[in-house]
GROMACS .gro file of C-alpha atoms in nm:
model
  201
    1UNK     CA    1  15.944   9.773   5.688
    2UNK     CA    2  16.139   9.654   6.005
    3UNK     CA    3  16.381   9.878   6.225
    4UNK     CA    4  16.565   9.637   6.430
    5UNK     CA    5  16.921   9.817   6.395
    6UNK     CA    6  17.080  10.143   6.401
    7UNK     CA    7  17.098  10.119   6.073
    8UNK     CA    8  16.731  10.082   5.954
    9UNK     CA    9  16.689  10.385   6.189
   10UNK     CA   10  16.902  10.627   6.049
   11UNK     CA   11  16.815  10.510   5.698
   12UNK     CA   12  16.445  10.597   5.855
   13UNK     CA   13  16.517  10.928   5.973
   14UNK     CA   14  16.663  11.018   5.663
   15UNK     CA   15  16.337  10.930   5.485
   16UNK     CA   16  16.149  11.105   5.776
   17UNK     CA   17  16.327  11.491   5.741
   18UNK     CA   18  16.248  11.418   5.367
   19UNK     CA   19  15.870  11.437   5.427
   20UNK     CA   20  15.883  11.640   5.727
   21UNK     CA   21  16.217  11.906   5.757
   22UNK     CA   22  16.095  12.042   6.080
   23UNK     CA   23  16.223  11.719   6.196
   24UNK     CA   24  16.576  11.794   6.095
   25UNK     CA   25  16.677  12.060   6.334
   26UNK     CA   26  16.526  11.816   6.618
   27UNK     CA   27  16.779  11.535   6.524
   28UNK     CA   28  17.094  11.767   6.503
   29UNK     CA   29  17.000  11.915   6.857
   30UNK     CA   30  16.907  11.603   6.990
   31UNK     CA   31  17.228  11.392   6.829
   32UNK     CA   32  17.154  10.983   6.888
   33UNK     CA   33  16.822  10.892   6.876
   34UNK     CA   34  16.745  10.592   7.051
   35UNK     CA   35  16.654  10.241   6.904
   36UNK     CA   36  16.367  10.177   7.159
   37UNK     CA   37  16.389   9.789   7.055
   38UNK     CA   38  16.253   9.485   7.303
   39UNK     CA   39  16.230   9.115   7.271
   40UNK     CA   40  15.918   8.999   7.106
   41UNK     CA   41  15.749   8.780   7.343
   42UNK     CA   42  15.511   8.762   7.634
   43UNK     CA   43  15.734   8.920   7.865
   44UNK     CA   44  15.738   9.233   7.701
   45UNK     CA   45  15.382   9.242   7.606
   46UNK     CA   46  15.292   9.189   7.953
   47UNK     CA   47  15.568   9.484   8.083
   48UNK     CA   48  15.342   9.709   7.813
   49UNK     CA   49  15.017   9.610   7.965
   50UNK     CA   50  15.133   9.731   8.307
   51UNK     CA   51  15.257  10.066   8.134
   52UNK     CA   52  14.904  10.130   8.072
   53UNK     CA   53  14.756  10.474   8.223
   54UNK     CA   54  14.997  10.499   8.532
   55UNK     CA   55  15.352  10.679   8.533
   56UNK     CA   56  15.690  10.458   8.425
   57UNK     CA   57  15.803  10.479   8.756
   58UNK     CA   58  15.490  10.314   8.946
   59UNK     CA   59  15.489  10.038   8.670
   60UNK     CA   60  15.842   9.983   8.750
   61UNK     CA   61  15.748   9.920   9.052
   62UNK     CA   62  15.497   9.680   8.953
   63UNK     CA   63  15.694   9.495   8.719
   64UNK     CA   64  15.988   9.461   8.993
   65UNK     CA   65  15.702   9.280   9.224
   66UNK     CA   66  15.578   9.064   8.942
   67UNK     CA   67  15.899   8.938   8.825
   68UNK     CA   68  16.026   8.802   9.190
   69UNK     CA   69  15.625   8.640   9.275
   70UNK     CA   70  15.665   8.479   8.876
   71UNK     CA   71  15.836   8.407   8.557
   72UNK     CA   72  15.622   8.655   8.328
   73UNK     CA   73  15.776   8.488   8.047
   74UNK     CA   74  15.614   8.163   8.127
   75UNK     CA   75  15.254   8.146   7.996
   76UNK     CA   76  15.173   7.871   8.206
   77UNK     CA   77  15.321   8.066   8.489
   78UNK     CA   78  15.121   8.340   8.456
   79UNK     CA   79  14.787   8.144   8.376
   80UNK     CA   80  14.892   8.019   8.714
   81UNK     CA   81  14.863   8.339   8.928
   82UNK     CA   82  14.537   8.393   9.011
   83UNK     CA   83  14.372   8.733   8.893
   84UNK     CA   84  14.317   8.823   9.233
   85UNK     CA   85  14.682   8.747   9.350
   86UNK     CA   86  14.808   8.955   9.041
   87UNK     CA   87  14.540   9.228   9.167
   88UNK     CA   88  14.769   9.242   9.488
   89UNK     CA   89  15.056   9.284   9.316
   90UNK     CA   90  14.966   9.570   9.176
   91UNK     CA   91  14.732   9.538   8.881
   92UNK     CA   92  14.396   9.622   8.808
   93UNK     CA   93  14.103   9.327   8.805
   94UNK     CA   94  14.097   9.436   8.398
   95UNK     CA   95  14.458   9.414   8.304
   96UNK     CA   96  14.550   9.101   8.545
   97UNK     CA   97  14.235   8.949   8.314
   98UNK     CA   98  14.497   9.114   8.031
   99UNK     CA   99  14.747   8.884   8.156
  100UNK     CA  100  14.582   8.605   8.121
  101UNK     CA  101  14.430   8.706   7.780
  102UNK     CA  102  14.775   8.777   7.702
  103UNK     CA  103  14.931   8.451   7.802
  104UNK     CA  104  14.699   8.212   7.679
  105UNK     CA  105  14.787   8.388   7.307
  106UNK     CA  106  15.120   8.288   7.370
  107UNK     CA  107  15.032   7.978   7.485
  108UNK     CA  108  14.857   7.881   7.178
  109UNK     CA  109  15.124   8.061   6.943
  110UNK     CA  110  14.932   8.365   6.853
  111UNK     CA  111  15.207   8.595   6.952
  112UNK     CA  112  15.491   8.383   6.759
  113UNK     CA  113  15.244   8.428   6.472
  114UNK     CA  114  15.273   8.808   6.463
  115UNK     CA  115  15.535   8.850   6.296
  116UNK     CA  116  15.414   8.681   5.982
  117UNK     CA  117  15.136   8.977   5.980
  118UNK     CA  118  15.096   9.295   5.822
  119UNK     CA  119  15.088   9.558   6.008
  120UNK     CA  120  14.673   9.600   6.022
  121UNK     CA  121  14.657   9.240   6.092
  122UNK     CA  122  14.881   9.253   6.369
  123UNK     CA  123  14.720   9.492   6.559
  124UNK     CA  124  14.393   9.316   6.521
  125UNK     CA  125  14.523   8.996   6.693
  126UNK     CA  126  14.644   9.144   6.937
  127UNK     CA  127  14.298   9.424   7.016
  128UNK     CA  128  14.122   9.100   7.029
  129UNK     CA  129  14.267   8.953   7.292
  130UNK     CA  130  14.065   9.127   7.611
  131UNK     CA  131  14.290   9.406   7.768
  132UNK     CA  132  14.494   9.519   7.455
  133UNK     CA  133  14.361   9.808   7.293
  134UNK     CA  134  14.529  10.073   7.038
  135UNK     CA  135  14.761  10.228   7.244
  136UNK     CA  136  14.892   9.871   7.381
  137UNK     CA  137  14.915   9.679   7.032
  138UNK     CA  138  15.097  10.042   6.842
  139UNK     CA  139  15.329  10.053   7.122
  140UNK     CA  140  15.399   9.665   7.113
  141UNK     CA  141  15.426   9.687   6.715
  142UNK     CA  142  15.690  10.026   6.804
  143UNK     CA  143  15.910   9.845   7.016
  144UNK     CA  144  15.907   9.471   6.953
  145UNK     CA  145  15.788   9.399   6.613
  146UNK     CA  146  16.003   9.679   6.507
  147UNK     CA  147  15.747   9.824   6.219
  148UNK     CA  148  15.792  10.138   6.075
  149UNK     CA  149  15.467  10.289   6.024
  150UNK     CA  150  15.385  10.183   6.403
  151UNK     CA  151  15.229  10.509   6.581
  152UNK     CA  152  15.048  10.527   6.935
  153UNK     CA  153  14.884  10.772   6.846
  154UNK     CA  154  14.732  10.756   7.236
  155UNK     CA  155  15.044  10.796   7.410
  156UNK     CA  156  15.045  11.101   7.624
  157UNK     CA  157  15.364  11.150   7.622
  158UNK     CA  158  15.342  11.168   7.263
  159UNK     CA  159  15.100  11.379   7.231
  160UNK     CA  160  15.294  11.660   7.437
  161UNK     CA  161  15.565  11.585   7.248
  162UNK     CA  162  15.373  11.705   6.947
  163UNK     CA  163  15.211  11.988   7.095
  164UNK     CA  164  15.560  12.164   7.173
  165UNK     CA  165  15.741  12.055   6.906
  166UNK     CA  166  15.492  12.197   6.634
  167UNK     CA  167  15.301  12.460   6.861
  168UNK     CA  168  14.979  12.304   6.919
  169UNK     CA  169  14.759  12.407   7.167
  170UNK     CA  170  14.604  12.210   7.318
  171UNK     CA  171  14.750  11.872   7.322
  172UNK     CA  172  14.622  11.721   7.006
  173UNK     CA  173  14.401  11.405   7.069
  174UNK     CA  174  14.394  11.077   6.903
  175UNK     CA  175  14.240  11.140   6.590
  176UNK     CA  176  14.449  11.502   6.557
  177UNK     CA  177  14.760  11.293   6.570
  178UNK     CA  178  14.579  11.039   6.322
  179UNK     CA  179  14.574  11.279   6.086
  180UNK     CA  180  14.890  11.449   6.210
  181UNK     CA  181  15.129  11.201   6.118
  182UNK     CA  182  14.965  11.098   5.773
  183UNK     CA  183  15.226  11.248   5.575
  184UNK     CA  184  15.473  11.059   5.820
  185UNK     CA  185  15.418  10.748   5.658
  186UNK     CA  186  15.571  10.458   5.612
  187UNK     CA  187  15.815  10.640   5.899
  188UNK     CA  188  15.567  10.724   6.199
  189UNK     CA  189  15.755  10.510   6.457
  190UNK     CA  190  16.053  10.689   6.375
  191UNK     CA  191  15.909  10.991   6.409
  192UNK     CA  192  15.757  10.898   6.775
  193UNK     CA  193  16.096  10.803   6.832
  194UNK     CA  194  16.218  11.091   6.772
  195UNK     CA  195  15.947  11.312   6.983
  196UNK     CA  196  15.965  11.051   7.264
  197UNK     CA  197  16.366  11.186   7.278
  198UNK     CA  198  16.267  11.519   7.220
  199UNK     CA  199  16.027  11.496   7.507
  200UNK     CA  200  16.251  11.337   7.764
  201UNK     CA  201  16.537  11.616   7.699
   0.00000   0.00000   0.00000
């Protein structure tokens, strides 16, 4: 299932408090839930690749000093920034090897094709390509491809979220929020949604 309007995600967290009613007294506190929605494209894959393992904040930064050296939409553009000259920008050696990983699938229409995947094979294009691991290809399935069941289950943020909402200590780790949000399903992006609000309040 897609959410790409308000719509599909109130009709989603409708389903959610149905398998999960501790969810209901989140929504009513928290009142509009965002729709967390981005262009499907290179751009925004690359923006998530920068996100990885460092604060919003310094990745905004990064992204502000990428966009004005580069057109990051542009996979020829980026395939012609050197590694090293992307390391200067601000990236690591891995993820400016991402970039090019990254590019070169949208070069040769691997990206475009994503959206004529399932879910499972989605993700696997995309953790093939060198750089993009779970956390990246759940969060780009979340926010671009718009699937439902999406869940990063490796997102920190996420994973605090969880911890204070349902009174886990500690922090749960990947495979406790694996197994967490099973009975979530086909809803678990809604669901980080909703935590990811819960969490910024």
């Amino acid at each position: 299932m897609i959410i790409a309007t308000r719509a599909d995600l109130e009709e989603g967290i409708t389903a959610l408090i149905g398998l999960e009613s501790r969810f209901g007294p989140v929504v009513e506190r928290l009142g509009t839930i965002p729709l967390r929605v981005e262009p499907a494209g290179l751009a925004s894959l690359l923006a998530i690749i920068t996100e990885q393992s460092i604060s919003l904040k310094a990745a905004a930064s990064i992204g502000q000093r990428l966009d004005a050296a580069f057109d990051v939409g542009d996979a020829n553009a980026v395939l012609g920034v050197p590694v090293e000259r992307l390391r200067a920008l601000g990236l690591t050696r891995s993820k400016g090897r991402a970039f090019h990983a990254a590019a070169r699938a949208a070069r040769d229409g691997v990206l475009e094709s994503l959206v004529t995947l399932g879910d499972d094979d989605a993700k696997k294009a995309l953790t093939e390509l060198h750089g993009i691991g779970e956390w990246t290809a759940q969060t780009y399935l979340l926010s671009c491809l718009g699937r439902s069941d999406a869940w990063p289950a490796g997102d920190v943020a996420l994973q605090a979220a969880v911890a204070g909402l349902l009174a886990i200590d500690p922090r749960p780790d990947v495979r406790q929020m694996v197994a967490l949000a099973e009975p979530w399903r086909p809803w678990r992006a809604v669901a980080a949604r909703i935590l990811w609000t819960w969490y910024r309040s």
